[in-house]
Amino acid sequence: MEAASSSDQYRSSSSSAGSPAATAATNRRYYFPRPGRPVSFEDSPDWGDDITAAPSSSSIHLASLASSAYPSPSPSIPEPSAAAPTFRERKVAGAALVWKELTVSVRDRRRAVKGSSGYALPGTLTVVMGPARSGKSTLLRAIAGRLHGAERVYGEVFVNGVKSPLPYGSYGYVNRDDVLIESLTVREMLYYSALLQLPGVFSSKKPVVDDAIAAMSLGDYADKLIGGHCFNKRLPTGERRRVSIARELVMRPHVLFIDEPLYHLDSVSALLLMVTLKKLASTGCTVIFTMYQSSTEVFGLFDRICLLSNGNTLFFGETLACLQHFSNAGFPCPIMQSPSDHFLRAINTDFDRIIAMCKNLQDDQGDFSSVSMDTAVAIRTLEATYKSSAEAASVESMIAKLTEKEGPSLKSKGRASDVARVGVLTWRSLVIMSRDWKYFWSRLVLYMLLALSIGTIFVDIGHSLSSVVVRVSAIFVFVSFVILLSVCGVPAHIDEMKIYNHEDANRHSGALAFLLGHFLSSIPFLFLVSISSSLVFYFMIGLRNEFNFLMYFIITIFMCLLANEALMMIVAYIWLETYKCTLTLLFLYVIMMLVAGYFRIREAMPSPVWSYPLSYISLHTYAVQGLVENEYVGTSFAVGATRTIPGVQAVQGSYDISSSTGAKWVNLLVLLLMAVGYRVVLYVLLRLDVRRHVRLGKVSWPSIHTGAAPK
């Protein structure tokens, strides 16, 4: 009787809060979609990018939602400006996704997802909700086929009734963190993304970009810089999230996966974004996303909800049915409480610690000890209630219907050629490097100041025998600090590697195209840095005043920087953190300086470790040795009135060099091989995807099993 009375009480409260008739009388505080016949892939229109459809009557528009979903005292949602392009609703053939008994286990045999079943239909918003560490993101990645190396999948995933992975171009995946290029505008960011993803000529990408901008309501920000810590103005967080989603829309995907679309968004930005996604889904796209918590207005936009806790599915079905499910299990939602808050309060085990802390606390409004809901009991009750409910039977029936026959198969879309990707990445990197002070402009200023400083310290040292040691010291100091000051480019390389990781995960780019594009784009900037700083240092020190010796000096500094750039990219890829990268590079540079043969001749150093192999892999060794040979091989110094000694003999007291005229070219060749070799090492690391597959020294690869999950 008590359960029945509480259920009846819940029905009355939920109907008063959620029914269309009641909400009209109370200024429509909540919006819930009308329950209707389930949609299957048979109801989806055929794929056609050029089919323009008029807005349907069931579409949700910003203006109508702002006027009907809020009470009058609430601030209204701003309407899109007239300058913003109108979104041309193109019908998209969404895909019907089904996951059946999906279980994901990680390396330690812990099951992050346990036997989850559900479906997502075209034209709908399907949300996977649950507390932290409940398996939301893992389930989303399992459905999309993007699991990490240490995760194993058991179960089946169907696409339009066919057991097959989603082909390239048929889906888009948006990560939780926004990985954007700060020195590009929104339009440029999307345009370069379209060039990397889509085949065809450059001009054909502009309409696609315009549609993506209009679809995500980015018209007012299309020509503004994305910005970040190196710019005064930063694009608002909500708009940055929209750009991340729009980047995936340039492919016009059938299915869109979004991990935490409302991550770090305020309530207004969250509602605006969800209304935009609702409008996007109304064109036929299948939208699946994860969410930790939402407001009541946002919750009302969901079509279906999959509720997880500790990997267990506590409910799957329509949003209103989820409210009824909690009421039937004995946990009705209070009238003035948000449904998502109520769900998380009931299934989040972290609340047990809060209850334990507040047992004996009281405040002016009551006693905290009255809050005594055991979340473990609630989770078991909800799970048992769902397994025996009509909703679970309905899900099984719908899954059987969607998998009993094959629907239209999704075909892989064409992609840009490798040559086109190299060209796009090269040009994009040139644009970024020319705008971003973190890459080379700050280094150019520092190198000029360094050259002036060293030049003024060692100016007018003359060409006598006594000046040899001082001149060699000046060359060593210049080379050492040119390499050392390169650490100011670490943040730029970390950003570059993050962009690559994101684009490679979405198959927008590849390791070879990325490395070639970065290499080609860095050449003019590195050469500019080399020639500007070398000219100042060379003539202030008073080195040999001949063009061929000057060019060798410049090329040696250029090769040294070219090799050092590859070394910095390797370290940036390994750590992806500014502090760790800087610390690692400084340690390597100091070791290279110590074994370069300046402080102690290489032959006199201990052979194990210091002389071999460290002195042979040091950039400083070959750069300094080549520059000293360039300056002193073929020269002589007068000793007394009649005697002279060769320059090599004069230098050997402080630095060991070869007397051969071709020795300096060998050192230059070694620097070139190091520049190539470091990039080959980086290519191997990128191709093997070491960061994802290596965990605690173990290599594990993702695998899919269609059998039953281990007990």
XYZ file of C-alpha atoms in Angstrom:
711
model
C 0.000 0.000 0.000
C 2.842 2.380 0.857
C 4.596 1.641 -2.428
C 1.364 2.163 -4.303
C 0.636 5.419 -2.530
C 4.138 6.711 -3.159
C 3.860 5.675 -6.801
C 0.506 7.428 -7.113
C 1.925 10.471 -5.397
C 4.859 10.442 -7.814
C 2.569 10.105 -10.822
C 0.574 13.100 -9.716
C 3.665 15.166 -9.091
C 5.406 14.148 -12.299
C 2.300 14.714 -14.362
C 1.845 18.128 -12.858
C 5.444 18.941 -13.693
C 5.839 17.260 -17.023
C 2.556 16.930 -18.904
C 1.983 19.377 -21.753
C -1.316 20.531 -20.339
C 0.058 21.272 -16.914
C 3.197 22.961 -18.182
C 1.140 25.316 -20.269
C -0.677 26.395 -17.123
C 2.591 26.891 -15.246
C 4.548 28.679 -17.957
C 5.957 25.327 -19.147
C 8.757 24.916 -16.695
C 9.760 21.572 -18.285
C 9.860 20.358 -21.857
C 9.435 16.653 -22.592
C 9.116 15.101 -26.038
C 5.838 13.451 -26.830
C 6.004 9.675 -26.713
C 5.422 8.186 -30.121
C 6.136 5.221 -32.339
C 9.810 4.211 -32.229
C 11.780 5.145 -35.311
C 13.886 2.578 -37.149
C 16.335 2.937 -39.993
C 13.482 2.235 -42.391
C 12.044 5.642 -41.497
C 15.253 7.481 -42.410
C 15.460 9.316 -45.721
C 18.016 8.224 -48.260
C 21.378 9.915 -48.032
C 21.489 13.071 -50.077
C 23.688 16.033 -49.324
C 21.904 18.253 -51.784
C 18.363 17.673 -50.511
C 17.113 20.745 -48.690
C 14.194 20.209 -46.369
C 11.928 22.796 -44.877
C 11.920 23.009 -41.116
C 9.438 20.546 -39.680
C 6.763 21.461 -37.211
C 8.406 19.335 -34.542
C 11.713 21.183 -34.765
C 12.799 23.102 -31.707
C 13.775 26.684 -32.368
C 15.634 29.021 -30.095
C 12.948 31.680 -30.016
C 10.047 29.352 -29.306
C 11.958 27.480 -26.629
C 13.017 30.695 -24.960
C 9.440 31.922 -24.797
C 7.774 28.654 -23.792
C 10.266 26.712 -21.693
C 10.979 29.478 -19.179
C 8.869 31.490 -16.809
C 8.498 35.116 -17.755
C 10.890 36.496 -15.093
C 13.757 34.345 -16.439
C 16.186 35.979 -18.838
C 15.466 35.113 -22.438
C 17.891 33.237 -24.630
C 19.496 35.494 -27.239
C 18.329 34.824 -30.745
C 20.813 34.377 -33.584
C 21.739 37.676 -35.160
C 20.596 38.568 -38.602
C 24.203 38.513 -39.785
C 24.526 34.833 -38.961
C 23.898 32.507 -41.900
C 20.641 30.606 -41.838
C 21.009 26.895 -41.227
C 19.776 25.026 -44.237
C 18.353 21.839 -42.811
C 19.634 19.006 -44.965
C 18.078 15.635 -44.440
C 20.683 13.162 -43.282
C 20.232 9.407 -43.339
C 21.080 8.617 -39.759
C 22.068 5.126 -38.732
C 20.280 2.858 -36.265
C 22.878 1.690 -33.749
C 22.345 -1.309 -31.505
C 24.674 -2.574 -28.796
C 23.858 -5.947 -27.290
C 25.334 -7.376 -24.071
C 28.317 -5.090 -24.417
C 31.007 -5.667 -21.802
C 34.340 -3.834 -21.623
C 37.142 -5.113 -19.415
C 40.403 -3.329 -18.748
C 43.896 -4.664 -18.157
C 43.359 -5.525 -14.487
C 40.291 -7.619 -15.458
C 37.977 -5.033 -13.974
C 34.819 -4.659 -16.041
C 34.152 -1.004 -16.774
C 30.889 -1.812 -18.607
C 28.830 -4.889 -17.722
C 26.377 -6.336 -20.202
C 24.881 -3.091 -21.490
C 22.201 -3.232 -24.189
C 20.462 -0.399 -25.980
C 19.949 1.410 -29.248
C 20.103 4.855 -30.805
C 17.806 5.845 -33.654
C 18.009 8.467 -36.400
C 16.719 11.900 -35.507
C 17.040 11.394 -31.747
C 19.242 12.437 -28.840
C 20.442 9.475 -26.773
C 22.311 10.302 -23.573
C 24.467 8.021 -21.434
C 24.302 9.374 -17.874
C 25.864 8.356 -14.612
C 28.241 9.481 -11.875
C 32.009 9.688 -12.273
C 33.756 6.377 -13.075
C 30.473 4.749 -14.045
C 31.643 3.693 -17.543
C 29.929 6.391 -19.623
C 32.907 7.321 -21.812
C 34.014 3.693 -22.067
C 30.606 2.637 -23.376
C 30.589 5.504 -25.881
C 34.055 4.565 -27.156
C 33.081 0.902 -27.354
C 30.068 1.678 -29.542
C 32.170 3.945 -31.761
C 35.011 1.400 -31.984
C 37.611 3.701 -30.391
C 38.735 1.747 -27.334
C 42.225 2.054 -25.904
C 44.858 -0.640 -26.134
C 44.311 -2.096 -22.659
C 40.536 -2.518 -23.094
C 38.807 -5.618 -24.432
C 35.275 -5.740 -25.791
C 32.730 -8.537 -25.501
C 29.353 -8.336 -27.157
C 27.897 -7.123 -30.429
C 27.400 -3.767 -32.120
C 25.025 -3.475 -35.093
C 24.794 -0.622 -37.603
C 21.499 -0.664 -39.507
C 21.106 -4.336 -38.617
C 24.605 -5.258 -39.808
C 27.301 -6.387 -37.402
C 30.108 -4.175 -38.664
C 32.194 -1.211 -37.494
C 31.340 2.289 -38.607
C 33.283 3.131 -41.783
C 35.388 6.253 -42.199
C 33.376 9.407 -42.714
C 30.095 7.901 -41.516
C 30.512 9.145 -37.950
C 32.097 11.940 -35.990
C 33.596 11.689 -32.515
C 34.071 14.720 -30.268
C 36.351 14.308 -27.256
C 35.729 15.839 -23.865
C 38.600 18.319 -24.124
C 38.630 20.907 -26.882
C 41.846 20.571 -28.909
C 41.832 23.652 -31.126
C 44.456 25.732 -32.920
C 44.475 29.071 -31.136
C 46.046 31.161 -33.886
C 43.372 30.313 -36.485
C 39.926 31.782 -36.912
C 36.868 29.569 -36.596
C 36.343 29.525 -40.350
C 39.999 28.709 -41.025
C 39.952 25.930 -38.449
C 36.946 24.275 -40.083
C 38.248 24.889 -43.609
C 41.578 23.191 -42.941
C 39.727 20.356 -41.244
C 37.538 19.925 -44.327
C 40.599 19.926 -46.584
C 42.175 17.160 -44.504
C 39.030 15.010 -44.448
C 37.273 15.473 -47.775
C 38.493 14.734 -51.306
C 38.050 17.120 -54.198
C 39.135 20.635 -55.067
C 39.593 23.376 -52.495
C 36.647 25.499 -53.616
C 34.144 22.683 -52.992
C 34.886 22.774 -49.242
C 33.546 26.281 -48.628
C 29.810 25.384 -48.745
C 30.469 22.480 -46.367
C 32.230 24.812 -43.931
C 29.437 27.383 -44.179
C 26.857 24.694 -43.415
C 28.829 23.509 -40.376
C 29.126 27.085 -39.106
C 25.405 27.660 -39.553
C 24.484 24.297 -38.016
C 26.350 25.144 -34.799
C 25.243 28.830 -34.781
C 28.803 30.138 -35.091
C 28.055 32.902 -37.587
C 28.950 35.713 -35.180
C 32.311 34.109 -34.387
C 33.249 32.721 -37.816
C 36.019 35.252 -38.489
C 37.330 35.602 -34.934
C 40.479 33.977 -33.621
C 39.931 30.960 -31.415
C 42.518 32.418 -29.043
C 44.007 31.100 -25.867
C 46.829 31.840 -23.457
C 48.900 33.615 -26.112
C 46.114 35.997 -27.149
C 44.318 38.685 -25.185
C 40.875 37.525 -26.270
C 39.765 33.931 -26.009
C 36.709 32.479 -27.687
C 34.030 31.749 -25.043
C 33.958 28.201 -23.740
C 30.549 27.451 -25.235
C 31.665 28.584 -28.683
C 34.897 26.599 -28.419
C 32.775 23.522 -27.750
C 30.672 24.325 -30.808
C 33.806 24.585 -32.944
C 34.914 21.127 -31.798
C 31.544 19.702 -32.839
C 31.452 21.654 -36.115
C 34.848 20.195 -37.029
C 33.203 16.758 -37.181
C 30.156 18.052 -39.054
C 32.135 18.949 -42.185
C 31.925 15.249 -43.103
C 28.121 15.361 -42.711
C 28.200 12.199 -40.590
C 25.344 9.767 -40.098
C 26.194 9.357 -36.405
C 27.694 11.894 -34.012
C 29.345 10.792 -30.755
C 30.074 13.488 -28.157
C 31.830 12.878 -24.866
C 30.499 15.347 -22.264
C 29.209 18.110 -24.592
C 28.450 20.355 -21.590
C 31.901 19.987 -20.021
C 32.866 23.278 -18.284
C 29.807 25.116 -19.653
C 27.492 27.380 -17.679
C 23.747 26.780 -17.655
C 22.890 29.217 -20.464
C 25.677 27.976 -22.761
C 24.687 24.393 -21.981
C 21.053 24.979 -22.924
C 22.020 26.809 -26.123
C 24.314 23.974 -27.140
C 21.735 21.287 -26.413
C 19.062 23.152 -28.374
C 21.527 23.293 -31.276
C 22.136 19.561 -31.021
C 18.384 18.953 -30.879
C 17.988 20.940 -34.062
C 20.848 18.987 -35.632
C 19.196 15.700 -34.688
C 15.939 16.861 -36.263
C 17.661 16.666 -39.672
C 18.006 12.889 -39.241
C 21.442 12.562 -37.636
C 21.858 10.026 -34.832
C 23.358 11.812 -31.823
C 24.785 9.885 -28.861
C 26.570 11.627 -26.019
C 27.572 11.225 -22.399
C 26.650 13.562 -19.582
C 27.280 13.716 -15.880
C 24.502 16.097 -14.889
C 22.057 18.463 -16.525
C 19.456 21.054 -15.721
C 15.744 20.278 -15.974
C 15.402 22.165 -19.261
C 18.307 20.279 -20.804
C 17.008 16.977 -19.474
C 13.705 17.598 -21.225
C 15.455 17.667 -24.611
C 16.666 14.062 -24.366
C 14.806 11.379 -26.288
C 16.334 8.355 -24.572
C 18.546 7.856 -21.580
C 20.946 5.075 -20.634
C 21.673 5.255 -16.917
C 24.887 3.646 -15.668
C 26.396 3.089 -12.243
C 29.628 1.136 -11.720
C 29.252 -0.236 -15.233
C 25.745 -1.605 -14.605
C 22.778 -0.490 -16.680
C 20.078 0.725 -14.317
C 17.721 1.929 -17.034
C 17.418 2.377 -20.776
C 14.420 3.993 -22.392
C 12.592 7.272 -22.839
C 13.142 10.081 -20.356
C 9.638 10.102 -18.895
C 9.792 6.341 -18.456
C 12.993 6.783 -16.440
C 11.151 8.999 -13.976
C 8.421 6.382 -13.674
C 11.051 3.671 -13.245
C 12.559 5.427 -10.231
C 9.102 5.912 -8.770
C 8.253 2.220 -9.185
C 11.507 1.284 -7.450
C 10.559 3.432 -4.465
C 12.575 6.573 -5.292
C 10.116 9.154 -6.681
C 11.547 12.420 -7.873
C 10.527 15.424 -5.723
C 8.520 18.081 -7.494
C 11.085 20.884 -7.145
C 14.162 18.748 -7.897
C 15.861 18.247 -11.250
C 15.453 14.689 -12.553
C 19.158 14.306 -13.316
C 20.056 15.532 -9.817
C 17.670 12.990 -8.355
C 19.092 10.149 -10.468
C 22.684 10.904 -9.517
C 21.772 11.393 -5.868
C 20.273 7.910 -5.797
C 23.092 6.024 -7.572
C 26.267 7.951 -6.720
C 28.174 6.011 -4.061
C 30.162 9.132 -3.147
C 27.117 10.355 -1.227
C 27.663 7.578 1.330
C 30.754 9.395 2.558
C 28.812 12.651 2.854
C 26.081 10.921 4.855
C 28.689 9.372 7.163
C 30.246 12.795 7.767
C 26.936 14.521 8.410
C 25.233 11.991 10.669
C 25.471 14.132 13.790
C 25.287 17.546 12.140
C 22.272 19.835 12.381
C 21.444 23.137 10.858
C 18.639 25.675 11.121
C 16.458 23.802 8.651
C 16.651 20.261 9.998
C 18.734 17.254 10.897
C 21.226 15.826 8.399
C 20.936 12.444 10.068
C 17.534 12.014 8.424
C 19.339 11.524 5.114
C 20.014 7.812 5.286
C 19.565 6.445 1.756
C 22.075 3.651 1.119
C 23.185 4.061 -2.492
C 24.356 0.441 -2.754
C 20.840 -0.711 -1.872
C 19.353 1.824 -4.272
C 21.570 0.608 -7.120
C 20.659 -3.036 -6.528
C 16.971 -2.172 -6.263
C 16.973 -0.102 -9.458
C 18.904 -2.741 -11.381
C 16.558 -5.538 -10.254
C 13.494 -3.426 -10.986
C 14.741 -2.625 -14.481
C 15.527 -6.240 -15.372
C 11.956 -7.268 -14.566
C 10.309 -4.160 -16.012
C 8.366 -3.638 -19.200
C 11.036 -1.192 -20.383
C 13.693 -3.927 -20.445
C 11.368 -6.200 -22.390
C 10.625 -3.349 -24.784
C 14.353 -2.779 -25.330
C 14.909 -6.454 -26.128
C 11.966 -6.407 -28.531
C 13.254 -3.275 -30.266
C 16.765 -4.709 -30.527
C 15.353 -7.860 -32.100
C 13.371 -5.775 -34.579
C 16.385 -3.644 -35.530
C 18.660 -6.650 -36.012
C 16.290 -9.107 -37.681
C 17.064 -7.792 -41.153
C 19.756 -5.705 -42.735
C 19.133 -2.085 -43.595
C 21.051 0.215 -45.945
C 24.769 -0.262 -45.411
C 26.961 2.723 -44.656
C 29.758 3.210 -47.152
C 33.145 4.700 -46.472
C 33.481 8.189 -47.857
C 36.455 9.243 -49.888
C 39.276 11.013 -48.148
C 41.922 13.491 -49.172
C 45.062 12.057 -50.737
C 48.319 11.890 -48.818
C 49.902 14.483 -51.093
C 46.995 16.853 -50.499
C 47.248 16.321 -46.747
C 50.959 17.109 -46.755
C 50.259 20.306 -48.671
C 47.422 21.320 -46.343
C 49.428 20.595 -43.196
C 52.440 22.480 -44.557
C 50.412 25.554 -45.404
C 48.482 25.415 -42.131
C 51.715 25.149 -40.146
C 53.150 28.118 -42.035
C 50.103 30.180 -41.105
C 50.294 29.075 -37.468
C 54.026 29.725 -37.179
C 53.688 33.159 -38.738
C 50.991 34.183 -36.222
C 52.009 32.406 -33.042
C 54.842 33.998 -31.069
C 55.496 30.697 -29.276
C 57.012 29.080 -32.358
C 59.867 31.176 -33.719
C 59.299 34.892 -33.242
C 60.159 34.793 -29.539
C 63.189 32.665 -30.341
C 64.252 35.078 -33.064
C 64.239 37.967 -30.595
C 66.092 35.934 -27.966
C 68.688 34.731 -30.480
C 69.342 38.273 -31.642
C 69.824 39.408 -28.054
C 72.059 36.406 -27.431
C 74.189 37.141 -30.491
C 74.545 40.779 -29.446
C 75.451 39.799 -25.895
C 78.103 37.264 -26.863
C 79.368 39.523 -29.619
C 79.879 42.504 -27.317
C 81.631 40.303 -24.720
C 84.091 38.779 -27.231
C 84.472 41.778 -29.548
C 87.977 42.873 -30.634
C 89.733 39.715 -29.470
C 92.061 39.890 -32.484
C 93.656 37.121 -34.570
C 96.794 36.400 -32.577
C 97.801 33.042 -31.170
C 96.641 34.127 -27.726
C 93.087 34.712 -29.005
C 92.542 31.106 -30.132
C 91.256 29.829 -26.796
C 88.926 32.817 -26.411
C 87.561 32.421 -29.936
C 86.878 28.706 -29.441
C 85.122 29.568 -26.177
C 82.930 32.116 -27.962
C 81.918 29.532 -30.606
C 81.122 26.943 -27.935
C 79.050 29.408 -25.888
C 77.121 30.565 -28.969
C 76.266 27.027 -30.115
C 75.336 25.917 -26.595
C 72.973 28.811 -25.952
C 71.406 28.635 -29.419
C 70.376 25.059 -28.603
C 69.495 25.874 -25.003
C 67.152 28.730 -25.880
C 65.142 26.389 -28.095
C 63.226 25.258 -24.998
C 61.030 28.347 -25.341
C 59.408 26.544 -28.280
C 58.295 23.610 -26.106
C 54.691 24.845 -25.591
C 54.242 25.187 -29.344
C 55.485 21.649 -29.984
C 53.202 20.264 -27.274
C 50.219 21.988 -28.912
C 51.299 20.559 -32.261
C 51.474 17.029 -30.861
C 48.057 17.375 -29.213
C 46.542 18.473 -32.508
C 48.183 15.518 -34.240
C 46.909 13.052 -31.621
C 43.359 14.319 -32.075
C 43.479 14.323 -35.870
C 45.162 10.926 -36.020
C 42.545 9.406 -33.683
C 39.820 10.668 -36.038
C 41.882 9.593 -39.062
C 42.109 13.141 -40.375
C 45.877 12.921 -40.660
C 48.745 10.429 -40.556
C 52.219 10.255 -39.077
C 54.075 10.698 -42.365
C 51.906 13.589 -43.567
C 52.225 15.319 -40.208
C 56.023 14.991 -40.051
C 56.533 16.103 -43.652
C 54.194 19.057 -43.217
C 55.893 20.190 -40.024
C 59.378 19.682 -41.503
C 58.667 21.668 -44.674
C 56.938 24.500 -42.838
C 59.710 24.867 -40.237
C 62.526 25.224 -42.797
C 62.014 28.942 -43.664
C 61.611 29.985 -40.029
C 64.637 28.021 -38.811
C 66.742 29.403 -41.633
C 65.612 32.928 -40.776
C 66.628 32.386 -37.146
C 69.956 30.883 -38.207
C 70.977 33.564 -40.663
C 69.920 36.541 -38.522
C 71.702 35.428 -35.353
C 74.746 34.050 -37.194
C 75.386 37.262 -39.109
C 75.434 39.335 -35.931
C 77.722 36.911 -34.072
C 80.020 36.166 -37.023
C 81.037 39.713 -37.812
C 81.176 40.975 -34.234
C 83.587 38.183 -33.278
C 85.567 38.751 -36.429
C 85.668 35.255 -37.920
C 87.153 34.545 -41.363
C 85.831 37.139 -43.746
C 85.035 34.918 -46.739
C 81.610 34.039 -48.118
C 82.060 30.244 -48.204
C 83.161 30.162 -44.547
C 80.223 32.375 -43.571
C 77.739 30.113 -45.388
C 79.162 27.029 -43.715
C 78.680 28.707 -40.331
C 75.040 29.546 -41.136
C 74.254 26.090 -42.533
C 75.814 24.392 -39.506
C 73.631 26.420 -37.117
C 70.618 25.663 -39.323
C 71.307 21.906 -39.305
C 71.848 22.001 -35.568
C 68.457 23.666 -35.063
C 66.824 21.262 -37.516
C 68.064 18.259 -35.554
C 67.143 19.894 -32.271
C 63.562 20.514 -33.470
C 63.112 16.787 -34.045
C 64.543 16.010 -30.605
C 62.154 18.492 -29.018
C 59.195 16.912 -30.815
C 60.162 13.463 -29.522
C 60.286 14.757 -25.951
C 57.021 16.675 -26.444
C 55.321 13.525 -27.726
C 56.534 11.479 -24.771
C 55.408 13.882 -22.025
C 52.851 16.311 -23.506
C 53.474 18.556 -20.495
C 55.489 21.769 -20.506
C 57.243 21.316 -17.172
C 58.361 17.729 -17.823
C 59.463 18.506 -21.387
C 61.478 21.541 -20.327
C 63.141 19.657 -17.488
C 64.023 16.720 -19.759
C 65.465 18.918 -22.494
C 67.531 20.988 -20.075
C 69.007 17.800 -18.632
C 69.859 16.496 -22.112
C 71.409 19.811 -23.178
C 73.617 20.011 -20.108
C 74.849 16.443 -20.652
C 75.548 17.222 -24.320
C 77.523 20.318 -23.344
C 79.640 18.364 -20.839
C 80.617 15.631 -23.329
C 81.130 17.910 -26.357
C 84.935 17.936 -25.860
C 85.262 21.518 -24.695
C 85.584 21.100 -20.943
C 87.703 18.002 -21.489
C 88.968 16.512 -24.736
C 86.929 13.484 -25.763
C 89.847 11.092 -25.783
C 90.619 12.003 -22.166
C 87.080 11.362 -20.906
C 86.121 7.967 -19.422
C 85.238 5.711 -22.337
C 82.190 4.012 -20.826
C 79.137 6.280 -20.998
C 80.818 9.694 -21.349
C 83.101 9.314 -24.338
C 81.065 6.543 -25.855
C 78.162 6.728 -26.550
C 77.161 10.140 -25.127
C 79.809 12.271 -26.850
C 78.942 10.635 -30.177
C 75.226 11.485 -29.985
C 75.693 15.062 -28.789
C 74.642 17.847 -31.129
C 77.235 20.150 -29.578
C 80.127 17.820 -30.461
C 79.653 17.992 -34.221
C 78.471 21.592 -34.379
C 81.379 23.029 -32.363
C 83.960 20.774 -33.988
C 82.777 21.671 -37.485
C 82.758 25.407 -36.781
C 86.231 25.324 -35.218
C 87.576 23.361 -38.197
C 85.896 25.861 -40.508
C 87.740 28.678 -38.748
C 91.230 27.188 -38.222
C 91.923 24.433 -40.785
C 94.192 25.985 -43.447
C 95.326 28.899 -41.311
C 98.639 29.539 -39.525
C 99.976 31.735 -36.732
C 103.362 33.429 -36.496
C 105.621 32.418 -33.605
C 108.471 34.826 -33.366
C 109.968 36.443 -36.451
C 110.532 33.411 -38.669
C 108.433 30.525 -37.398
C 104.738 29.712 -37.959
C 102.457 26.971 -36.691
C 99.248 25.705 -38.368
C 95.920 26.688 -36.866
C 95.028 23.048 -36.089
C 98.096 22.756 -33.873
C 97.232 26.024 -32.138
C 93.688 24.798 -31.357
C 94.586 21.294 -30.163
C 95.667 22.592 -26.806
C 92.039 23.447 -25.984
C 89.958 21.465 -28.494
C 90.624 18.382 -30.588
C 89.965 18.821 -34.318
C 91.070 17.089 -37.490
C 93.600 18.604 -39.895
C 91.726 17.295 -42.948
C 90.049 19.936 -45.112
C 86.993 17.695 -45.550
C 86.517 16.971 -41.845
C 84.091 19.850 -41.376
C 81.801 18.430 -44.070
C 81.708 15.113 -42.240
C 80.484 16.928 -39.115
C 77.838 18.726 -41.175
C 76.725 15.403 -42.676
C 76.402 13.880 -39.212
C 74.146 16.760 -38.133
C 71.991 16.180 -41.218
C 71.751 12.466 -40.439
C 70.774 13.288 -36.855
C 68.029 15.630 -38.119
C 66.680 12.831 -40.315
C 67.271 10.089 -37.740
C 65.373 11.837 -34.956
C 62.418 12.266 -37.276
C 62.548 8.592 -38.224
C 62.462 7.737 -34.521
C 59.479 10.042 -34.042
C 57.745 8.472 -37.044
C 58.175 5.005 -35.535
C 56.800 6.214 -32.200
C 53.786 7.773 -33.911
C 53.111 4.757 -36.099
C 53.282 2.373 -33.147
C 51.156 4.785 -31.119
C 53.397 4.166 -28.152
C 51.576 6.526 -25.805
C 48.315 4.597 -26.128
C 49.541 1.015 -26.357
C 52.333 1.034 -23.802
C 51.019 0.990 -20.259
C 53.466 0.419 -17.404
C 55.961 -1.231 -19.727
C 53.413 -3.632 -21.226
C 52.146 -3.587 -24.778
C 48.497 -4.518 -25.191
C 46.335 -4.214 -28.267
C 42.545 -3.765 -28.427
C 40.556 -6.809 -29.429
C 36.883 -7.517 -29.967
C 35.294 -10.751 -28.797
C 31.783 -11.783 -29.738
C 31.555 -14.480 -27.103
C 30.352 -14.169 -23.565
C 32.235 -11.991 -21.139
C 34.391 -13.675 -18.504
C 32.785 -14.214 -15.135
